[in-house]
PDB file of C-alpha atoms in Angstrom:
ATOM      1  CA  MET A  50      77.973  44.719 -55.083  1.00 92.00           C
ATOM      2  CA  ILE A  51      81.273  45.957 -53.646  1.00 96.00           C
ATOM      3  CA  GLU A  52      81.627  49.715 -53.301  1.00 98.00           C
ATOM      4  CA  ILE A  53      84.879  51.409 -52.312  1.00 98.00           C
ATOM      5  CA  ARG A  54      85.065  54.894 -50.827  1.00 98.00           C
ATOM      6  CA  LYS A  55      87.125  57.050 -48.503  1.00 98.00           C
ATOM      7  CA  ALA A  56      86.613  56.111 -44.870  1.00 98.00           C
ATOM      8  CA  LYS A  57      84.660  58.450 -42.599  1.00 97.00           C
ATOM      9  CA  PRO A  58      84.844  58.751 -38.801  1.00 96.00           C
ATOM     10  CA  ALA A  59      81.431  57.033 -38.666  1.00 97.00           C
ATOM     11  CA  ASP A  60      83.151  53.903 -40.088  1.00 98.00           C
ATOM     12  CA  ASN A  61      85.642  53.637 -37.225  1.00 97.00           C
ATOM     13  CA  ASP A  62      83.743  51.034 -35.179  1.00 98.00           C
ATOM     14  CA  GLN A  63      83.388  48.733 -38.212  1.00 98.00           C
ATOM     15  CA  ILE A  64      87.030  49.314 -39.214  1.00 98.00           C
ATOM     16  CA  TRP A  65      88.114  48.491 -35.682  1.00 98.00           C
ATOM     17  CA  GLU A  66      86.081  45.261 -35.672  1.00 98.00           C
ATOM     18  CA  ILE A  67      87.853  44.119 -38.851  1.00 98.00           C
ATOM     19  CA  ILE A  68      91.275  45.070 -37.485  1.00 98.00           C
ATOM     20  CA  ARG A  69      90.534  43.357 -34.158  1.00 98.00           C
ATOM     21  CA  GLN A  70      89.520  40.117 -35.850  1.00 97.00           C
ATOM     22  CA  VAL A  71      92.431  40.102 -38.303  1.00 97.00           C
ATOM     23  CA  ILE A  72      95.191  40.812 -35.778  1.00 97.00           C
ATOM     24  CA  SER A  73      93.723  38.497 -33.117  1.00 96.00           C
ATOM     25  CA  LYS A  74      95.255  35.429 -34.772  1.00 94.00           C
ATOM     26  CA  GLY A  75      98.802  36.822 -34.900  1.00 96.00           C
ATOM     27  CA  ASP A  76      99.377  35.292 -38.328  1.00 96.00           C
ATOM     28  CA  THR A  77      99.355  38.119 -40.898  1.00 95.00           C
ATOM     29  CA  TYR A  78     100.131  41.464 -39.204  1.00 95.00           C
ATOM     30  CA  VAL A  79     102.904  42.574 -36.851  1.00 95.00           C
ATOM     31  CA  PHE A  80     100.502  44.181 -34.386  1.00 96.00           C
ATOM     32  CA  ASP A  81     100.125  42.672 -30.930  1.00 96.00           C
ATOM     33  CA  PRO A  82      96.825  40.757 -30.936  1.00 96.00           C
ATOM     34  CA  ALA A  83      95.904  42.634 -27.735  1.00 96.00           C
ATOM     35  CA  SER A  84      96.419  46.078 -29.308  1.00 97.00           C
ATOM     36  CA  PRO A  85      93.737  48.513 -28.132  1.00 98.00           C
ATOM     37  CA  LYS A  86      91.187  50.146 -30.399  1.00 98.00           C
ATOM     38  CA  GLU A  87      92.619  53.653 -29.982  1.00 97.00           C
ATOM     39  CA  LYS A  88      96.138  52.575 -30.960  1.00 97.00           C
ATOM     40  CA  MET A  89      94.980  50.714 -34.038  1.00 98.00           C
ATOM     41  CA  LEU A  90      92.563  53.381 -35.282  1.00 98.00           C
ATOM     42  CA  ASP A  91      95.272  55.998 -34.764  1.00 96.00           C
ATOM     43  CA  PHE A  92      97.629  53.908 -36.901  1.00 96.00           C
ATOM     44  CA  TRP A  93      95.048  53.045 -39.579  1.00 98.00           C
ATOM     45  CA  CYS A  94      93.346  56.430 -39.922  1.00 96.00           C
ATOM     46  CA  SER A  95      96.069  58.917 -38.979  1.00 93.00           C
ATOM     47  CA  GLU A  96      97.022  62.026 -40.892  1.00 91.00           C
ATOM     48  CA  GLY A  97      99.175  61.368 -43.940  1.00 91.00           C
ATOM     49  CA  LYS A  98      97.267  58.211 -44.794  1.00 97.00           C
ATOM     50  CA  HIS A  99      94.486  57.728 -47.305  1.00 98.00           C
ATOM     51  CA  THR A 100      92.066  55.305 -45.645  1.00 98.00           C
ATOM     52  CA  TYR A 101      89.288  53.542 -47.547  1.00 98.00           C
ATOM     53  CA  VAL A 102      86.523  51.065 -46.894  1.00 98.00           C
ATOM     54  CA  ALA A 103      84.940  48.435 -49.110  1.00 98.00           C
ATOM     55  CA  THR A 104      81.261  47.970 -48.412  1.00 98.00           C
ATOM     56  CA  ILE A 105      78.626  45.433 -49.350  1.00 96.00           C
ATOM     57  CA  ALA A 106      75.041  46.607 -48.856  1.00 94.00           C
ATOM     58  CA  GLY A 107      76.316  49.492 -46.736  1.00 93.00           C
ATOM     59  CA  LYS A 108      78.291  47.298 -44.308  1.00 96.00           C
ATOM     60  CA  VAL A 109      82.072  47.682 -44.142  1.00 98.00           C
ATOM     61  CA  ALA A 110      83.575  44.378 -45.313  1.00 98.00           C
ATOM     62  CA  GLY A 111      87.163  45.510 -45.845  1.00 98.00           C
ATOM     63  CA  THR A 112      89.499  48.424 -45.329  1.00 98.00           C
ATOM     64  CA  PHE A 113      92.826  49.566 -46.669  1.00 98.00           C
ATOM     65  CA  LEU A 114      95.177  52.487 -46.513  1.00 98.00           C
ATOM     66  CA  LEU A 115      97.659  54.078 -48.864  1.00 98.00           C
ATOM     67  CA  LYS A 116     100.561  56.196 -47.705  1.00 98.00           C
ATOM     68  CA  ASP A 117     104.027  57.291 -48.736  1.00 98.00           C
ATOM     69  CA  ASN A 118     106.398  54.346 -48.432  1.00 97.00           C
ATOM     70  CA  GLN A 119     109.115  56.714 -47.264  1.00 97.00           C
ATOM     71  CA  PRO A 120     109.180  60.463 -46.522  1.00 96.00           C
ATOM     72  CA  ASP A 121     110.525  63.227 -48.711  1.00 97.00           C
ATOM     73  CA  LEU A 122     112.623  61.809 -51.553  1.00 97.00           C
ATOM     74  CA  GLY A 123     110.900  58.411 -51.232  1.00 96.00           C
ATOM     75  CA  ARG A 124     107.351  59.734 -51.225  1.00 97.00           C
ATOM     76  CA  HIS A 125     106.741  58.881 -54.895  1.00 98.00           C
ATOM     77  CA  ILE A 126     106.270  55.206 -53.967  1.00 98.00           C
ATOM     78  CA  ALA A 127     103.072  54.176 -52.196  1.00 98.00           C
ATOM     79  CA  ASN A 128     102.772  51.662 -49.423  1.00 98.00           C
ATOM     80  CA  GLY A 129      99.527  50.005 -48.421  1.00 97.00           C
ATOM     81  CA  ALA A 130      97.871  47.790 -45.853  1.00 97.00           C
ATOM     82  CA  TYR A 131      94.689  45.771 -46.425  1.00 98.00           C
ATOM     83  CA  MET A 132      92.269  43.876 -44.216  1.00 97.00           C
ATOM     84  CA  VAL A 133      89.114  41.952 -45.062  1.00 97.00           C
ATOM     85  CA  SER A 134      86.510  40.942 -42.515  1.00 97.00           C
ATOM     86  CA  PRO A 135      86.766  37.183 -41.912  1.00 95.00           C
ATOM     87  CA  ASP A 136      82.998  37.080 -42.514  1.00 94.00           C
ATOM     88  CA  ALA A 137      83.567  38.405 -46.056  1.00 94.00           C
ATOM     89  CA  ALA A 138      86.493  36.160 -47.016  1.00 91.00           C
ATOM     90  CA  GLY A 139      86.198  34.718 -50.504  1.00 91.00           C
ATOM     91  CA  LEU A 140      83.806  37.399 -51.794  1.00 94.00           C
ATOM     92  CA  GLY A 141      86.410  39.253 -53.872  1.00 96.00           C
ATOM     93  CA  ILE A 142      86.863  42.124 -51.405  1.00 97.00           C
ATOM     94  CA  GLY A 143      90.663  41.850 -51.356  1.00 96.00           C
ATOM     95  CA  ARG A 144      90.896  41.779 -55.136  1.00 97.00           C
ATOM     96  CA  ALA A 145      88.521  44.752 -55.484  1.00 98.00           C
ATOM     97  CA  MET A 146      90.502  46.766 -52.942  1.00 98.00           C
ATOM     98  CA  GLY A 147      93.799  45.806 -54.589  1.00 98.00           C
ATOM     99  CA  GLU A 148      92.646  46.813 -58.062  1.00 98.00           C
ATOM    100  CA  PHE A 149      91.125  50.048 -56.755  1.00 98.00           C
ATOM    101  CA  SER A 150      94.256  50.911 -54.767  1.00 98.00           C
ATOM    102  CA  ILE A 151      96.545  50.525 -57.782  1.00 98.00           C
ATOM    103  CA  GLU A 152      94.405  52.980 -59.752  1.00 98.00           C
ATOM    104  CA  GLU A 153      94.079  55.268 -56.732  1.00 98.00           C
ATOM    105  CA  ALA A 154      97.850  55.273 -56.190  1.00 98.00           C
ATOM    106  CA  ARG A 155      98.283  56.350 -59.796  1.00 98.00           C
ATOM    107  CA  ARG A 156      95.613  59.051 -59.365  1.00 97.00           C
ATOM    108  CA  LEU A 157      97.361  60.315 -56.213  1.00 98.00           C
ATOM    109  CA  GLY A 158     100.594  60.715 -58.196  1.00 98.00           C
ATOM    110  CA  TYR A 159     102.554  57.709 -57.019  1.00 98.00           C
ATOM    111  CA  LYS A 160     104.910  56.062 -59.518  1.00 98.00           C
ATOM    112  CA  ALA A 161     104.989  52.616 -57.875  1.00 98.00           C
ATOM    113  CA  MET A 162     103.729  50.596 -54.934  1.00 98.00           C
ATOM    114  CA  GLN A 163     105.847  48.628 -52.501  1.00 98.00           C
ATOM    115  CA  PHE A 164     104.751  46.323 -49.707  1.00 97.00           C
ATOM    116  CA  ASN A 165     107.568  46.057 -47.194  1.00 97.00           C
ATOM    117  CA  PHE A 166     106.293  43.134 -45.154  1.00 97.00           C
ATOM    118  CA  VAL A 167     104.050  40.467 -46.703  1.00 98.00           C
ATOM    119  CA  ILE A 168     104.167  37.368 -44.520  1.00 97.00           C
ATOM    120  CA  LYS A 169     105.360  34.444 -46.649  1.00 98.00           C
ATOM    121  CA  SER A 170     102.890  32.023 -45.067  1.00 97.00           C
ATOM    122  CA  ASN A 171      99.985  34.339 -45.985  1.00 96.00           C
ATOM    123  CA  GLU A 172      99.738  32.535 -49.309  1.00 95.00           C
ATOM    124  CA  ARG A 173      96.334  33.959 -50.162  1.00 93.00           C
ATOM    125  CA  ALA A 174      97.694  37.533 -50.038  1.00 95.00           C
ATOM    126  CA  VAL A 175     100.900  36.624 -51.883  1.00 97.00           C
ATOM    127  CA  ARG A 176      98.900  34.996 -54.706  1.00 97.00           C
ATOM    128  CA  LEU A 177      96.562  37.983 -54.938  1.00 97.00           C
ATOM    129  CA  TRP A 178      99.393  40.507 -55.155  1.00 97.00           C
ATOM    130  CA  GLU A 179     101.175  38.427 -57.786  1.00 98.00           C
ATOM    131  CA  LYS A 180      97.940  38.211 -59.838  1.00 98.00           C
ATOM    132  CA  LEU A 181      97.691  42.007 -59.619  1.00 98.00           C
ATOM    133  CA  GLY A 182     101.201  42.433 -61.012  1.00 98.00           C
ATOM    134  CA  PHE A 183     103.391  42.650 -57.927  1.00 98.00           C
ATOM    135  CA  LYS A 184     106.771  40.931 -57.956  1.00 98.00           C
ATOM    136  CA  ILE A 185     108.666  39.589 -54.974  1.00 98.00           C
ATOM    137  CA  ILE A 186     111.859  41.645 -54.921  1.00 98.00           C
ATOM    138  CA  GLY A 187     113.233  40.492 -51.596  1.00 98.00           C
ATOM    139  CA  GLU A 188     112.772  38.100 -48.717  1.00 98.00           C
ATOM    140  CA  ILE A 189     113.531  38.879 -45.083  1.00 98.00           C
ATOM    141  CA  PRO A 190     114.488  35.773 -43.086  1.00 98.00           C
ATOM    142  CA  ASP A 191     112.708  35.177 -39.752  1.00 98.00           C
ATOM    143  CA  ALA A 192     111.095  38.640 -39.929  1.00 98.00           C
ATOM    144  CA  PHE A 193     107.772  37.763 -38.318  1.00 97.00           C
ATOM    145  CA  ASN A 194     106.993  35.909 -35.102  1.00 97.00           C
ATOM    146  CA  HIS A 195     103.979  33.948 -36.383  1.00 97.00           C
ATOM    147  CA  GLN A 196     101.850  32.933 -33.409  1.00 94.00           C
ATOM    148  CA  GLN A 197     101.406  29.356 -34.661  1.00 94.00           C
ATOM    149  CA  ASN A 198     104.469  28.711 -36.843  1.00 95.00           C
ATOM    150  CA  GLY A 199     107.185  30.666 -35.047  1.00 97.00           C
ATOM    151  CA  LEU A 200     109.719  32.723 -36.971  1.00 98.00           C
ATOM    152  CA  THR A 201     108.547  33.168 -40.549  1.00 97.00           C
ATOM    153  CA  ASN A 202     109.989  34.989 -43.556  1.00 98.00           C
ATOM    154  CA  ALA A 203     108.416  38.092 -45.075  1.00 98.00           C
ATOM    155  CA  TYR A 204     108.463  39.304 -48.673  1.00 98.00           C
ATOM    156  CA  ILE A 205     109.019  42.741 -50.111  1.00 98.00           C
ATOM    157  CA  MET A 206     106.705  43.144 -53.123  1.00 98.00           C
ATOM    158  CA  TYR A 207     106.737  45.884 -55.761  1.00 98.00           C
ATOM    159  CA  GLN A 208     105.180  47.107 -58.956  1.00 98.00           C
ATOM    160  CA  LYS A 209     105.115  50.289 -61.014  1.00 98.00           C
ATOM    161  CA  VAL A 210     101.707  51.945 -61.262  1.00 96.00           C
TER     162      VAL A 210
END
């Protein structure tokens, strides 16, 4: 059974292991695959972000964060980032985190969610977000230097919550 809760400092090593594995391929996130643990945990768990973990039998299988998409007059729209352990792919972790995050964004007072940079070739993520009600509202040409495919477009996706 998938359980989702706020992340705790004791989760950091498991969060880092997921981040390390996901960014190592250079195919879905802008972070340098050689990014150090401290840099990535500072980004993922820093102040101003709501960081969560999805667990199965007490083991962290996924993590996500919610934050203001923009400061001040743009803070009513949430932004998020999501990662699932490659070992847990296909178990519904991404969907559970997505559904939870939409409700959580609403609970936190956000009026909408916007993803500024969904890699077009990450078809699994694009399909999931569309199933959860997100619409593609823009496409950025050659926005991402995919480590296997070269320059790749990225989508901007949005939905009201």
